[in-house]
PDB file of C-alpha atoms in Angstrom:
ATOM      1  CA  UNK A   1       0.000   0.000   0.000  1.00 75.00           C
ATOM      2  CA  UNK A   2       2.553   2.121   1.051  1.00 76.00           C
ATOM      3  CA  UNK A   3       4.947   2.094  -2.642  1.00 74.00           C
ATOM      4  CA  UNK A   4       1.348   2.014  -4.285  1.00 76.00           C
ATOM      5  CA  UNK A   5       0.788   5.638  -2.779  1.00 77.00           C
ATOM      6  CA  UNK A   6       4.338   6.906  -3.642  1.00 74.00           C
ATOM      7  CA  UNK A   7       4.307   5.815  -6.860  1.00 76.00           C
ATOM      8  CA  UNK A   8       1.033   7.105  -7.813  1.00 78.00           C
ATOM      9  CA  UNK A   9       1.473  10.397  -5.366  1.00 78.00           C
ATOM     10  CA  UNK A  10       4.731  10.571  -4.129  1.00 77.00           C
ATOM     11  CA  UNK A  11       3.755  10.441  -0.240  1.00 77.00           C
ATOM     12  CA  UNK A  12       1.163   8.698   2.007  1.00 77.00           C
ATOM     13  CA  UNK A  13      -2.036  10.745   0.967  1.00 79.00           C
ATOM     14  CA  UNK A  14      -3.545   8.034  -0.750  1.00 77.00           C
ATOM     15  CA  UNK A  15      -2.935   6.016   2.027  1.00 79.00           C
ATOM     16  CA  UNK A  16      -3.431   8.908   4.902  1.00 80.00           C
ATOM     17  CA  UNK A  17      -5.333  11.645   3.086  1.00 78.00           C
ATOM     18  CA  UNK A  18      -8.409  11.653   5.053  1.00 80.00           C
ATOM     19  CA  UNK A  19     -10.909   9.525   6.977  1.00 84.00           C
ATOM     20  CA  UNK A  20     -12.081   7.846   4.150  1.00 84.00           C
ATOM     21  CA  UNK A  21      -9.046   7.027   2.853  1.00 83.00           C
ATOM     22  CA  UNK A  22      -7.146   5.543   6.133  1.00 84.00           C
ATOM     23  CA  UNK A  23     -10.417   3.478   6.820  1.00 87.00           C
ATOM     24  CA  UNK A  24     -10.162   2.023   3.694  1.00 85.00           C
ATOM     25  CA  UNK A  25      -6.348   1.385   4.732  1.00 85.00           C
ATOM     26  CA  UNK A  26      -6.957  -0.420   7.750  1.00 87.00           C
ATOM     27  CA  UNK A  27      -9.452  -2.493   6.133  1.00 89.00           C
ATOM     28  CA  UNK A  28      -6.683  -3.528   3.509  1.00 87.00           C
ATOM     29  CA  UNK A  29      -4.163  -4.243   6.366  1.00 86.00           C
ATOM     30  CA  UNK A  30      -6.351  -6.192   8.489  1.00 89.00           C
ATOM     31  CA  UNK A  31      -7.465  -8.001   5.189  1.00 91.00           C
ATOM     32  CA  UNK A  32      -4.082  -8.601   4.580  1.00 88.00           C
ATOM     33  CA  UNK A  33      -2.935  -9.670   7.900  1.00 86.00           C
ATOM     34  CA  UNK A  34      -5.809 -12.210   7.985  1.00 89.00           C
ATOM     35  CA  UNK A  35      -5.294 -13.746   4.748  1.00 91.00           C
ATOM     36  CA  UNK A  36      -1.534 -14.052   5.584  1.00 88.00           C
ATOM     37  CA  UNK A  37      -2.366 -15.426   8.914  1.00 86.00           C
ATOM     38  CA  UNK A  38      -4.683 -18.522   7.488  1.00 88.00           C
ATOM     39  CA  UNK A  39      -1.904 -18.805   4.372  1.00 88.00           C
ATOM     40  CA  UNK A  40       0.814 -19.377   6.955  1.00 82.00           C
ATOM     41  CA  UNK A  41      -1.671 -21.839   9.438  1.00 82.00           C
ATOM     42  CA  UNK A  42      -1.770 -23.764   6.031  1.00 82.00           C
ATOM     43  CA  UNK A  43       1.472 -23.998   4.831  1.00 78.00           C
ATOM     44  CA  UNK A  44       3.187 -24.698   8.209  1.00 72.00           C
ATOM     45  CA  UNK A  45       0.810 -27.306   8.399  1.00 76.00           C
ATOM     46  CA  UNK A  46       2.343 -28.984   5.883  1.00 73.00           C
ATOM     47  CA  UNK A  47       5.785 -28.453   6.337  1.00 68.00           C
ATOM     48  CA  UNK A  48       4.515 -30.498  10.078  1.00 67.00           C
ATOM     49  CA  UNK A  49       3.651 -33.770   7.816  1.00 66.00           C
ATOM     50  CA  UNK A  50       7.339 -33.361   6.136  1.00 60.00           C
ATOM     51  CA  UNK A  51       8.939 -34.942   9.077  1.00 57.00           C
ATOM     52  CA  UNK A  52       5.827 -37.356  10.243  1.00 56.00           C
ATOM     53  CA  UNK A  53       7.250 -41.095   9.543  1.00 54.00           C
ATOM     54  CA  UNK A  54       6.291 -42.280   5.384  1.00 56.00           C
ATOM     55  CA  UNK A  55       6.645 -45.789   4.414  1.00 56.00           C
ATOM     56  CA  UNK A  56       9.425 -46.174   2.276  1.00 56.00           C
ATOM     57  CA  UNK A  57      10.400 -48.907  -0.476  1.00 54.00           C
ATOM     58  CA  UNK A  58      12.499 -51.664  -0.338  1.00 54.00           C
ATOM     59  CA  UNK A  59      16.104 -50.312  -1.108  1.00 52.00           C
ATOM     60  CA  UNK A  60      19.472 -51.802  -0.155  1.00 55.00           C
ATOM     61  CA  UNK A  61      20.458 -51.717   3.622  1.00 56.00           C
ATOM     62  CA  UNK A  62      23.934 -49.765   3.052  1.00 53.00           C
ATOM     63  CA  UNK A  63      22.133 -47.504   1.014  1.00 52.00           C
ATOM     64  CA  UNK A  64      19.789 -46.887   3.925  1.00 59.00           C
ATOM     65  CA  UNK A  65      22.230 -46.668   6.336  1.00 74.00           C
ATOM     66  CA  UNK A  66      24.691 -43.894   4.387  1.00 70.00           C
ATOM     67  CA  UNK A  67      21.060 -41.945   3.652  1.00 68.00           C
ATOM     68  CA  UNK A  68      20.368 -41.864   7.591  1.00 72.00           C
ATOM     69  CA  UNK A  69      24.088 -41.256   8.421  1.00 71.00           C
ATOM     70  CA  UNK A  70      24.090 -37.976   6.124  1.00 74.00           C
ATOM     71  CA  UNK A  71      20.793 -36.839   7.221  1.00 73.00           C
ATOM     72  CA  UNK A  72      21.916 -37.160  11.208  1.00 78.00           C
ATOM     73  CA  UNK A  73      24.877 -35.341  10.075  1.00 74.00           C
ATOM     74  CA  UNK A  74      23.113 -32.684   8.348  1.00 75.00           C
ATOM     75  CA  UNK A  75      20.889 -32.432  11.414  1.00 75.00           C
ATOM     76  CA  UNK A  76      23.620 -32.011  13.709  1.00 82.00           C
ATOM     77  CA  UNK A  77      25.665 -29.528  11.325  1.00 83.00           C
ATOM     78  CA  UNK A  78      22.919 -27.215   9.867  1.00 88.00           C
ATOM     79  CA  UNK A  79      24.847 -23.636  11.291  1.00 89.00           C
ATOM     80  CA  UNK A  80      28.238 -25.127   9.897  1.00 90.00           C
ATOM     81  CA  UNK A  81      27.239 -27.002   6.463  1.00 91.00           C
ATOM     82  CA  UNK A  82      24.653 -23.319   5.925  1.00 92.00           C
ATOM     83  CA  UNK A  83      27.701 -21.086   6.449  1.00 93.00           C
ATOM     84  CA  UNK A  84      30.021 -23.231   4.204  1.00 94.00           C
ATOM     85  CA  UNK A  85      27.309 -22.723   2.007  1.00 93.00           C
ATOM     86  CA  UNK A  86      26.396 -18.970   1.836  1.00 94.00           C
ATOM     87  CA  UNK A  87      30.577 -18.162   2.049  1.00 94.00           C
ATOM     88  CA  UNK A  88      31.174 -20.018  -0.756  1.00 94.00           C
ATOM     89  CA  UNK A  89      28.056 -18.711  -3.035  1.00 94.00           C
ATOM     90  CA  UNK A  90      28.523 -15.289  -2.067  1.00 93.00           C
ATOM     91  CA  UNK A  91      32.450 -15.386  -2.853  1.00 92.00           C
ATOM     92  CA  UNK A  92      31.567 -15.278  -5.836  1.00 92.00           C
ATOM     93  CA  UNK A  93      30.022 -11.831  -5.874  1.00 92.00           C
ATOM     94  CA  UNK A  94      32.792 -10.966  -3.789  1.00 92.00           C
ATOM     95  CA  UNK A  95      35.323 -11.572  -6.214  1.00 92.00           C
ATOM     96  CA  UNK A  96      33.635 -10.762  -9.176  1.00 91.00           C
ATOM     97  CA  UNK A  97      33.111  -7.070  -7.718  1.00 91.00           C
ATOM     98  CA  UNK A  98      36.282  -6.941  -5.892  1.00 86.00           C
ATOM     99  CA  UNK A  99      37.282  -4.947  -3.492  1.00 87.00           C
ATOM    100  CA  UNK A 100      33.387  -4.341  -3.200  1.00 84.00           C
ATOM    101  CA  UNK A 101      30.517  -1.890  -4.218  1.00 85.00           C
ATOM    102  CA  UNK A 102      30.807   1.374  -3.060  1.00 83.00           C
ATOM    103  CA  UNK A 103      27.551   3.653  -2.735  1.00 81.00           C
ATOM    104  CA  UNK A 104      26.678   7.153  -2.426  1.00 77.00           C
ATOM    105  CA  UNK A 105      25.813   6.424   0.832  1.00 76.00           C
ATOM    106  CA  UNK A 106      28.976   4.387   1.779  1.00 76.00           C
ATOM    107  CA  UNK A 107      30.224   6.989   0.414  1.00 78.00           C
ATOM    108  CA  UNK A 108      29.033   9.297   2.904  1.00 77.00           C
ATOM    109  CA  UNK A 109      29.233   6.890   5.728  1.00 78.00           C
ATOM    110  CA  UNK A 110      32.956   7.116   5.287  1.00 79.00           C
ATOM    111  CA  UNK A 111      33.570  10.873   4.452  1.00 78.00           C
ATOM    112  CA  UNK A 112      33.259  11.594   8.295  1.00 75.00           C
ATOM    113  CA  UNK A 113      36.218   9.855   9.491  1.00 74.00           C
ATOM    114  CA  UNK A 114      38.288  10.043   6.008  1.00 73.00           C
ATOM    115  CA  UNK A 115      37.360  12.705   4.159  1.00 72.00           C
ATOM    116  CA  UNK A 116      36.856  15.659   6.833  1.00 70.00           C
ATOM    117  CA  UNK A 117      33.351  15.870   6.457  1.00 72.00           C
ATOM    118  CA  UNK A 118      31.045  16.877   9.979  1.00 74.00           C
ATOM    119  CA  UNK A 119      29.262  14.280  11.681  1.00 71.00           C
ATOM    120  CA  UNK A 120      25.628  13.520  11.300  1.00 72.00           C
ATOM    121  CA  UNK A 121      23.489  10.680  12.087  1.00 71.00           C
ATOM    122  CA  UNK A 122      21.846  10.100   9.186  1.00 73.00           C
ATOM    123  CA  UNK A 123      24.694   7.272   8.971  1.00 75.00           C
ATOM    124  CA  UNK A 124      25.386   6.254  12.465  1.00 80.00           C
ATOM    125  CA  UNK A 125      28.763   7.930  13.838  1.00 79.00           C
ATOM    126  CA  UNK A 126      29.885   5.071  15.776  1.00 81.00           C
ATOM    127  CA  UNK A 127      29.693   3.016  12.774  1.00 80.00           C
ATOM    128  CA  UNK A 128      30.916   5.515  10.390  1.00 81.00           C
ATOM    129  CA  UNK A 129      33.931   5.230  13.074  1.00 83.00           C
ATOM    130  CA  UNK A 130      34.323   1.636  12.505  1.00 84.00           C
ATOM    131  CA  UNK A 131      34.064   2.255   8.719  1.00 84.00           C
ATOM    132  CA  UNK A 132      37.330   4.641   9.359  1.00 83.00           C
ATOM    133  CA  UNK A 133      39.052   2.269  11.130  1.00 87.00           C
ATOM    134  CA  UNK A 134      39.022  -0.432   8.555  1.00 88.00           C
ATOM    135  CA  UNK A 135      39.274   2.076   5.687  1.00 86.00           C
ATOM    136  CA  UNK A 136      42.574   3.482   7.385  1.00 86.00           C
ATOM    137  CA  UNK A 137      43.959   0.207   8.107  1.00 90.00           C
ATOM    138  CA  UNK A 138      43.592  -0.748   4.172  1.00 88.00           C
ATOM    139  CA  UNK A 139      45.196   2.526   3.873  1.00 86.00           C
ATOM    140  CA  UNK A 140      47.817   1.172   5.888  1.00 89.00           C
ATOM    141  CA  UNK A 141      48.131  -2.174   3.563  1.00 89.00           C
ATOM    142  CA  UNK A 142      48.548  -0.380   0.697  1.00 87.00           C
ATOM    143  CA  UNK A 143      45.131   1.388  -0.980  1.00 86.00           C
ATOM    144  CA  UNK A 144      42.036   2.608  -0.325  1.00 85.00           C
ATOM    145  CA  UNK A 145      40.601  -1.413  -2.038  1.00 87.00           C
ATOM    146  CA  UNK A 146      42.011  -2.594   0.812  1.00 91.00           C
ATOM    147  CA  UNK A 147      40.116  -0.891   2.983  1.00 87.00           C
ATOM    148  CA  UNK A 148      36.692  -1.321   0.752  1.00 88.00           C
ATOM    149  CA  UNK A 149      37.436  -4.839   0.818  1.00 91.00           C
ATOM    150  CA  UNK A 150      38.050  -4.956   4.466  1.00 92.00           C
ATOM    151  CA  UNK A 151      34.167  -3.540   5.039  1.00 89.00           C
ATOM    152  CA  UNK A 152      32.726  -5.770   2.592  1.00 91.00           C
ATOM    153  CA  UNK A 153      34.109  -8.998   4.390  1.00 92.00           C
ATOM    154  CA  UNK A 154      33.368  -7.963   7.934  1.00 92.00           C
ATOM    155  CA  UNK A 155      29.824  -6.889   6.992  1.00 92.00           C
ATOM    156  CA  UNK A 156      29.773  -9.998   5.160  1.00 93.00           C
ATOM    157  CA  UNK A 157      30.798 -12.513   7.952  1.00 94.00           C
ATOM    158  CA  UNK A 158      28.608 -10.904   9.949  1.00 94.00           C
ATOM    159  CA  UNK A 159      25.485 -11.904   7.316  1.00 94.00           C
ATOM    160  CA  UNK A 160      26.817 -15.676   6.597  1.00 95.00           C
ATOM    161  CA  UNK A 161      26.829 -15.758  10.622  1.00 94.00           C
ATOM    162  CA  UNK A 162      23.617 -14.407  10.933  1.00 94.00           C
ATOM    163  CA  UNK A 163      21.722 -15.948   8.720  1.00 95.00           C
ATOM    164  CA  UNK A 164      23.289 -19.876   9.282  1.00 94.00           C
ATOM    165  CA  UNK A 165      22.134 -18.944  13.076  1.00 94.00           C
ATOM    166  CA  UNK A 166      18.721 -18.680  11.461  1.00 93.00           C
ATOM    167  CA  UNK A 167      18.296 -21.871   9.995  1.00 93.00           C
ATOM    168  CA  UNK A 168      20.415 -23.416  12.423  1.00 91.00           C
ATOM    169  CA  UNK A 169      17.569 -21.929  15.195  1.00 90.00           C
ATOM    170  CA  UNK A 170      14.762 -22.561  12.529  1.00 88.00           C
ATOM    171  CA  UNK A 171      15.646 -26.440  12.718  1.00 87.00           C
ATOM    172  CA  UNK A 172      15.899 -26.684  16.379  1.00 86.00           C
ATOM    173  CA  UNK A 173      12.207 -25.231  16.528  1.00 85.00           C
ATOM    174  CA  UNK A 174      10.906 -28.084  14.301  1.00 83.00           C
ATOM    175  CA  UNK A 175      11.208 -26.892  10.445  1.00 83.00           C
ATOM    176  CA  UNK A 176      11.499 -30.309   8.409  1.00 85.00           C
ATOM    177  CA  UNK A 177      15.322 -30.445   7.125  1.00 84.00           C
ATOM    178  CA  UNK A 178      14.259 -30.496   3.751  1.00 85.00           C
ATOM    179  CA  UNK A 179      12.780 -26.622   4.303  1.00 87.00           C
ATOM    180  CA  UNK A 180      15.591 -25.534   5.954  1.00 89.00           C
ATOM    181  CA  UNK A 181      18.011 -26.618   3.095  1.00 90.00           C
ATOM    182  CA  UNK A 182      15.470 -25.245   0.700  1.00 91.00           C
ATOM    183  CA  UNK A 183      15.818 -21.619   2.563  1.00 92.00           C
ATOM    184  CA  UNK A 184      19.448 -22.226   2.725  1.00 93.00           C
ATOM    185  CA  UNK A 185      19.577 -22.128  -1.040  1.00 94.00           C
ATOM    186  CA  UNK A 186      17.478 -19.480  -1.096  1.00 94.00           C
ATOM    187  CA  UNK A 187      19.893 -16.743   0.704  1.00 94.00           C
ATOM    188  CA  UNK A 188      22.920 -18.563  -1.240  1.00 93.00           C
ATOM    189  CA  UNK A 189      21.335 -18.252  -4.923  1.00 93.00           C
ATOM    190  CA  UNK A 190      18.910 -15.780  -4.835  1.00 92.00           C
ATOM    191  CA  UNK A 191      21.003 -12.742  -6.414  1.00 92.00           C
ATOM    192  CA  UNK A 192      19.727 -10.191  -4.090  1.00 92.00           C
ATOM    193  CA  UNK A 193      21.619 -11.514  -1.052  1.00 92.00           C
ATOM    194  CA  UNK A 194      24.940 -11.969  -3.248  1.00 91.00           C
ATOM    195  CA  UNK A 195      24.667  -8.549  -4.013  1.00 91.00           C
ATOM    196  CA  UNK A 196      23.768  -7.081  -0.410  1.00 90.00           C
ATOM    197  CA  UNK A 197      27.063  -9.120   0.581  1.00 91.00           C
ATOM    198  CA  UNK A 198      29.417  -7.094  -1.480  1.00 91.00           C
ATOM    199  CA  UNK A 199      28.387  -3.994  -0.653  1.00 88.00           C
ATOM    200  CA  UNK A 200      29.909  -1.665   1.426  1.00 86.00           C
ATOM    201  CA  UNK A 201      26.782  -0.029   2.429  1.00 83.00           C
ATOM    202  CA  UNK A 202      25.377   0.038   6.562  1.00 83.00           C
ATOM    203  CA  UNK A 203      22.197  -1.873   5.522  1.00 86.00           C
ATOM    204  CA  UNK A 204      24.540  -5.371   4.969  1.00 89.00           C
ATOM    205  CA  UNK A 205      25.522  -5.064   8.429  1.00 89.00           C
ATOM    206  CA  UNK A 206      22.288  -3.985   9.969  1.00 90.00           C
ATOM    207  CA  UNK A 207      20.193  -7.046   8.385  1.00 92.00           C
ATOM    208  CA  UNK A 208      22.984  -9.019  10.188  1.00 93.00           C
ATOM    209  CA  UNK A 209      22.615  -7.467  13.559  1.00 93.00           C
ATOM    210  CA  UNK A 210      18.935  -6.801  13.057  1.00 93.00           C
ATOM    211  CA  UNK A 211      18.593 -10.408  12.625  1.00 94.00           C
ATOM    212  CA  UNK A 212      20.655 -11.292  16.129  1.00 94.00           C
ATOM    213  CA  UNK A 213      18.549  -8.905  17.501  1.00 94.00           C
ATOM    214  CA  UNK A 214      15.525 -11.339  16.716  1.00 93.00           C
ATOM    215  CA  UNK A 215      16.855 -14.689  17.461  1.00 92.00           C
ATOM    216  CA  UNK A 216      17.462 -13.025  20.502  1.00 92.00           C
ATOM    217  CA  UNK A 217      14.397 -11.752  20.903  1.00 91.00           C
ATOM    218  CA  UNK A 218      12.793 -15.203  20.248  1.00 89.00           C
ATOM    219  CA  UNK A 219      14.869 -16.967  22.759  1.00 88.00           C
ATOM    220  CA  UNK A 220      13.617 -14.859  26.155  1.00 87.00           C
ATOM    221  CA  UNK A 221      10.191 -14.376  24.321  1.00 84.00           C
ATOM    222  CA  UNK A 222       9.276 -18.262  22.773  1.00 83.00           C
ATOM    223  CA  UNK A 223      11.819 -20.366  23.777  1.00 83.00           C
ATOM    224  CA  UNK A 224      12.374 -23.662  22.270  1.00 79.00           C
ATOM    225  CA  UNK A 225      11.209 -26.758  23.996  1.00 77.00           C
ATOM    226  CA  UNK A 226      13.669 -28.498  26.185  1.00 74.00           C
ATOM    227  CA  UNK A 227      15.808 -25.272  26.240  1.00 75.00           C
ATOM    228  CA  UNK A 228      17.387 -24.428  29.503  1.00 78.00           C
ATOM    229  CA  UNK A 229      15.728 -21.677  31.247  1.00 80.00           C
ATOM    230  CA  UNK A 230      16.406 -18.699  30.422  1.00 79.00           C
ATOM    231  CA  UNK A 231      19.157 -16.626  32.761  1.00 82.00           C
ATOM    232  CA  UNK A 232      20.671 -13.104  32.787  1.00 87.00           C
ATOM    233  CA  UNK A 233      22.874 -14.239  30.321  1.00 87.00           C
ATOM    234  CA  UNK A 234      20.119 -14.376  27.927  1.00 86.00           C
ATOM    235  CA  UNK A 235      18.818 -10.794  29.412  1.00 87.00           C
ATOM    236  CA  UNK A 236      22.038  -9.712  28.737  1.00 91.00           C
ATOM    237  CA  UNK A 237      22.420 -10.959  24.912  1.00 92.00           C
ATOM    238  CA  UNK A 238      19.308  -9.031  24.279  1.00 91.00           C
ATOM    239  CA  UNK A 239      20.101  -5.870  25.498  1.00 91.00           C
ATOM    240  CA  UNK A 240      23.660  -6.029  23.869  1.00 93.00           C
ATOM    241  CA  UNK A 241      21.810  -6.714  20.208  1.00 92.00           C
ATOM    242  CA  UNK A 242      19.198  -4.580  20.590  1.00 92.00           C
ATOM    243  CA  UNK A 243      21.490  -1.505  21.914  1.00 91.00           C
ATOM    244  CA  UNK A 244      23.601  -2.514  18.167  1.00 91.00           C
ATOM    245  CA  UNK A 245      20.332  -2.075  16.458  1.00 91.00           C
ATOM    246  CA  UNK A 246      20.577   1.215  17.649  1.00 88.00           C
ATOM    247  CA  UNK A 247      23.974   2.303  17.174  1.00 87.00           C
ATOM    248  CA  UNK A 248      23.511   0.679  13.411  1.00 85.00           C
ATOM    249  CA  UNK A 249      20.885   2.232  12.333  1.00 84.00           C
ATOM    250  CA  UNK A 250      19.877   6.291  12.783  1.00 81.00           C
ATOM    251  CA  UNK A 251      15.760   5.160  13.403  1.00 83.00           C
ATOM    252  CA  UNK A 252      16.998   1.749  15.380  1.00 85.00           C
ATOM    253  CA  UNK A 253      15.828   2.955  18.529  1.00 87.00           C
ATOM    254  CA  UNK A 254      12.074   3.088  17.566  1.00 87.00           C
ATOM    255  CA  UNK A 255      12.423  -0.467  16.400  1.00 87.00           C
ATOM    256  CA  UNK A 256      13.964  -1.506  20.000  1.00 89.00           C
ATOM    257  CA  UNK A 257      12.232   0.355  22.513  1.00 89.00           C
ATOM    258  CA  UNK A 258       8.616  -0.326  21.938  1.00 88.00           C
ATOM    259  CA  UNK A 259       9.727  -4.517  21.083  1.00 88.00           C
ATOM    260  CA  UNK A 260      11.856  -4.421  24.523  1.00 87.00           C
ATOM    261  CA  UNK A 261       8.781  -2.626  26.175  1.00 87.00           C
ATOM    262  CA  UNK A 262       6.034  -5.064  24.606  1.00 85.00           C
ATOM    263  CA  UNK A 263       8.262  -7.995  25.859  1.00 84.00           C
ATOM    264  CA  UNK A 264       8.390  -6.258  29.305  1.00 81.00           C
ATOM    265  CA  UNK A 265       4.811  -6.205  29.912  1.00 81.00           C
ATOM    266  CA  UNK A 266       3.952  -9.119  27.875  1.00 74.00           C
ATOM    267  CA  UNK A 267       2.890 -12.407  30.173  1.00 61.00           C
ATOM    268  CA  UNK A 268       5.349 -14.903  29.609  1.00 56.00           C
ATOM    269  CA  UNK A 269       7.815 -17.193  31.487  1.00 46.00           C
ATOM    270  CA  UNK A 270      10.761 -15.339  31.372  1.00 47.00           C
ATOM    271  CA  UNK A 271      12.630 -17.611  33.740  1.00 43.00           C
ATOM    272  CA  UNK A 272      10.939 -20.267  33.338  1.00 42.00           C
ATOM    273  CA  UNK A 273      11.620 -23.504  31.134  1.00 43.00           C
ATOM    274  CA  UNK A 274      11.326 -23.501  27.376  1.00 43.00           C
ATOM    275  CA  UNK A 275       7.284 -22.776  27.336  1.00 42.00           C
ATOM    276  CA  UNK A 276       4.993 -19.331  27.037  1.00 38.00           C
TER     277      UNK A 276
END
């Protein structure tokens, strides 16, 4: 709704320009959080009868055993064989567009601490700082690449990390294997996250803390079943990725707060034992 407005209007009047018009806009969201709602009821539904026991034909007993053997490995290994994985499909993009992709707005992220320019925080300064520090010590190996190249594989680690910690998570909470290699291949083909990987652009390394900050989140909120209850340490986690939310991002802040406040007067069990 929103880029429907914009495009037709340039701003939010046909989604805010009058009574009329934001009644009709909450109708369409609650329309569209329903029909999501039901769409997700049925297709985790489904993905439930992936794992429920099949009979199988007749095939040769070694065959069955190596089959089980690599699927208890891939079980056990999802965060390691899922960041083998995304490294070595998004290499590619990194050394196709070597030393990395610099934007306007890395660009500007890194005119603060290299190029004289005044601080601001429409780019965070603290990670403008970092962006310095790397660019400098590429500086300091030789050219400005290496210091390009030196943002793009921090930002980068930071993503494969992130994201294997996903479908590592994802698997623990009961997705069938097969789903979670399927989304696997879906962050190592799909171009987009290739592309966000080379960059040397805030947003790569915001999805990446962005998405600690919700595993996080989903530990003290939902825990797992069978998960040990949760402790200060887990308190402590939370606050540490949701205060880099904020330092990453300019608007971080409003995305923290009100989540951290929600969870605060929420009813859950948040020292108790793996349920809510």
């Amino acid at each position: 709704m929103t880029g429907q407005s914009f495009a037709e209007t340039g701003d939010f009047s046909q989604m805010l320009g009058g009574v009329s018009r934001v009644a009709v806009s909450l109708a369409k969201l609650l329309l569209y959080a329903v029909a999501t709602s039901l769409l997700l009821s049925v297709l985790f539904s489904w993905f439930d009868g992936w794992d429920a026991p099949k009979p199988r034909p007749q095939t040769h007993r070694a065959g069955r055993t190596r089959a089980a053997h690599l699927r208890v490995f891939a079980d056990r290994h999802v965060f390691g064989l899922a960041l083998a994985l995304l490294a070595a499909c998004w290499g590619t993009y990194i050394a196709v567009f070597a030393p990395g992709t610099l934007t306007y707005d890395g660009a500007r992220s890194l005119n603060q601490f290299c190029a004289g320019a005044p601080l601001e925080n429409h780019h965070p300064v603290l990670m403008n700082l970092l962006y310095g520090l790397l660019m400098h010590a590429g500086r300091a190996m030789g050219s400005d690449d290496w210091g390009v190249f030196l943002i793009v594989a921090l930002q980068a680690a930071a993503l494969v990390c992130a994201l294997s910690a996903v479908l590592s998570e994802s698997r623990r909470r009961g997705l069938p294997l097969a789903v979670t290699a399927l989304a696997a291949l879906y962050f190592a083909l799909f171009p987009a996250w290739g592309v966000l990987a080379q960059d040397a652009l805030k947003d790569t390394l915001f999805c990446a803390v962005f998405t600690w900050f919700m595993l996080r989140l989903a530990r003290v909120a939902a825990p797992p079943e069978g998960s040990a209850p949760i402790g200060v340490r887990d308190w402590a986690l939370l606050a540490a990725a949701g205060s880099l939310v904020a330092l990453t991002r300019n608007n971080g802040i409003y995305l923290v707060a009100p989540t951290l406040l929600a969870l605060a007067i929420t009813p859950c069990a948040p020292f108790g034992g793996g349920e809510t």
